Amino acid sequence: MNRWVAPIGASRTGAAHRRAGRPCQDAVLCRELRGLEGQPVMVMAVADGHGGRRYRRSEVGSRLACETALAAVQGGLAARSLDGGEEGWSRWLERDLPEAIQRGWLEAVAAHWQSDPGGGGFEALLYGSTLGLVVMTPRWWGHTGLGDWDLVRVEADGQARLLEEEDEPTALGEATCSLCQPRAASLFARRAGLHPLDGGAADFALVLCTDGIRKSCATDGDFLTLAAWLARGDGEADPEAAGTLAAALDRISREGSGDDVTVAIGRAWSPGGGPPPPLPPPPVAPASLAPPAPPATEPAQEPLPRRRRPAIGRAVAIGLALAGAVGSWLAWNWPRTPTALPAAPGSPGLRAALSEVERLCGQPAAIPLELRRRRELFVALSQGRRDPAPLKAAAAADPLAALIAADLPAVPPGTMRGPVPAPNPEPRRPLRALGACPALLEALDRQWAVTPAAPSP
């Protein structure tokens, strides 16, 4: 008997993309397929095109990624019985399915180019995209893909846990893997997994999303709580549920990362008659979302780096409840956190600071070296030999010095400043209000941690 409710999905253009007049580079596709013996199989796929000048057709690439993935799944289901051993299906998720997907995707993007050629020659790079895929059968469910998508499992009691994310050693920080890479099929295996279904298991939901959702949250805990809220309801795919989910995603992007946002939700329930009950609300609503950081992906070699373009940010608090098939209703409250730089929003100093944040976050690998070159400034500020106020006021002349001064960790009055192993306190860290990327904040923390507290004797 089928344990799966028809999945629901939505993909929305990010707030930053709408402001810039750019199309949505995400895609989602949810469909019910059939196994060799006619068993229903639910499939959901999400994809995130890289964007940027070099990947100018990535919105097409993400759509074709979802379409070719579902076609490849249907081909695999038609070739073998679901009653076969799980070991064979596990290999299929790791090897055979990825090979079929990449082959089909390359053929699809080449055909699209032939139908609508642009300037220069054809390159798969133009269509670069990630792909996350979940296959849900009566006996097992599995996942595979590549790139920076996330998969969360939400239990019947509302508890959520992250099952899949891109490994840092693979992604190298602000980077991601892509279907346009020559050996893309070989990269699926590390994201593949098969999970047998226990007939007596409690209900649960699967939330598959592109990185715009997680980037909109200040912490992983907030992300998991947000995923649990999205998973509430019976999850049936109908126009009302789809409209509610789309509205929720628009709000997440507008008040979060500004990136495109895409989610697909599948529900497993124990057969026994009657519709699946809604999941209970999670124990705590998300506390905050991250400041906006609209991404401009710029994949290079393997793996592909993803560069973010910071914008003026704010720490935000969120109270959620979703209506219809994805929960009750959505209520949001967004208190602003002001920047510590003493400048009016349009002042040259603040504009220079924002430009400096954008420059640094655009090349995250170079941030540690740039900060080490300012070691003497870190030492002087830490030892109290330099006043941070004039440096912040002179941001137009030396924006990096102003950023370092604004990030000086606070100590209680009258307390000697010791080594600074603790990071600048969150969520009121001033640089968050300037949209500083995680790479910049972490590099600053490391530099403060190695800065001597007092002159050597």
Tab-separated table of C-alpha atoms in Angstrom, residues 3 83 102 127 277 281 357-358 448 456:
chain	number	residue	atom	x	y	z
A	3	ARG	CA	2.496	5.327	2.216
A	83	ASP	CA	10.374	-5.925	-5.184
A	102	GLN	CA	23.871	13.791	-16.603
A	127	TYR	CA	23.376	26.064	-18.223
A	277	PRO	CA	-3.078	13.744	10.233
A	281	PRO	CA	3.692	22.500	15.545
A	357	VAL	CA	32.068	44.077	2.385
A	358	GLU	CA	30.948	43.229	-1.145
A	448	TRP	CA	40.940	38.425	16.826
A	456	SER	CA	55.101	41.578	25.012
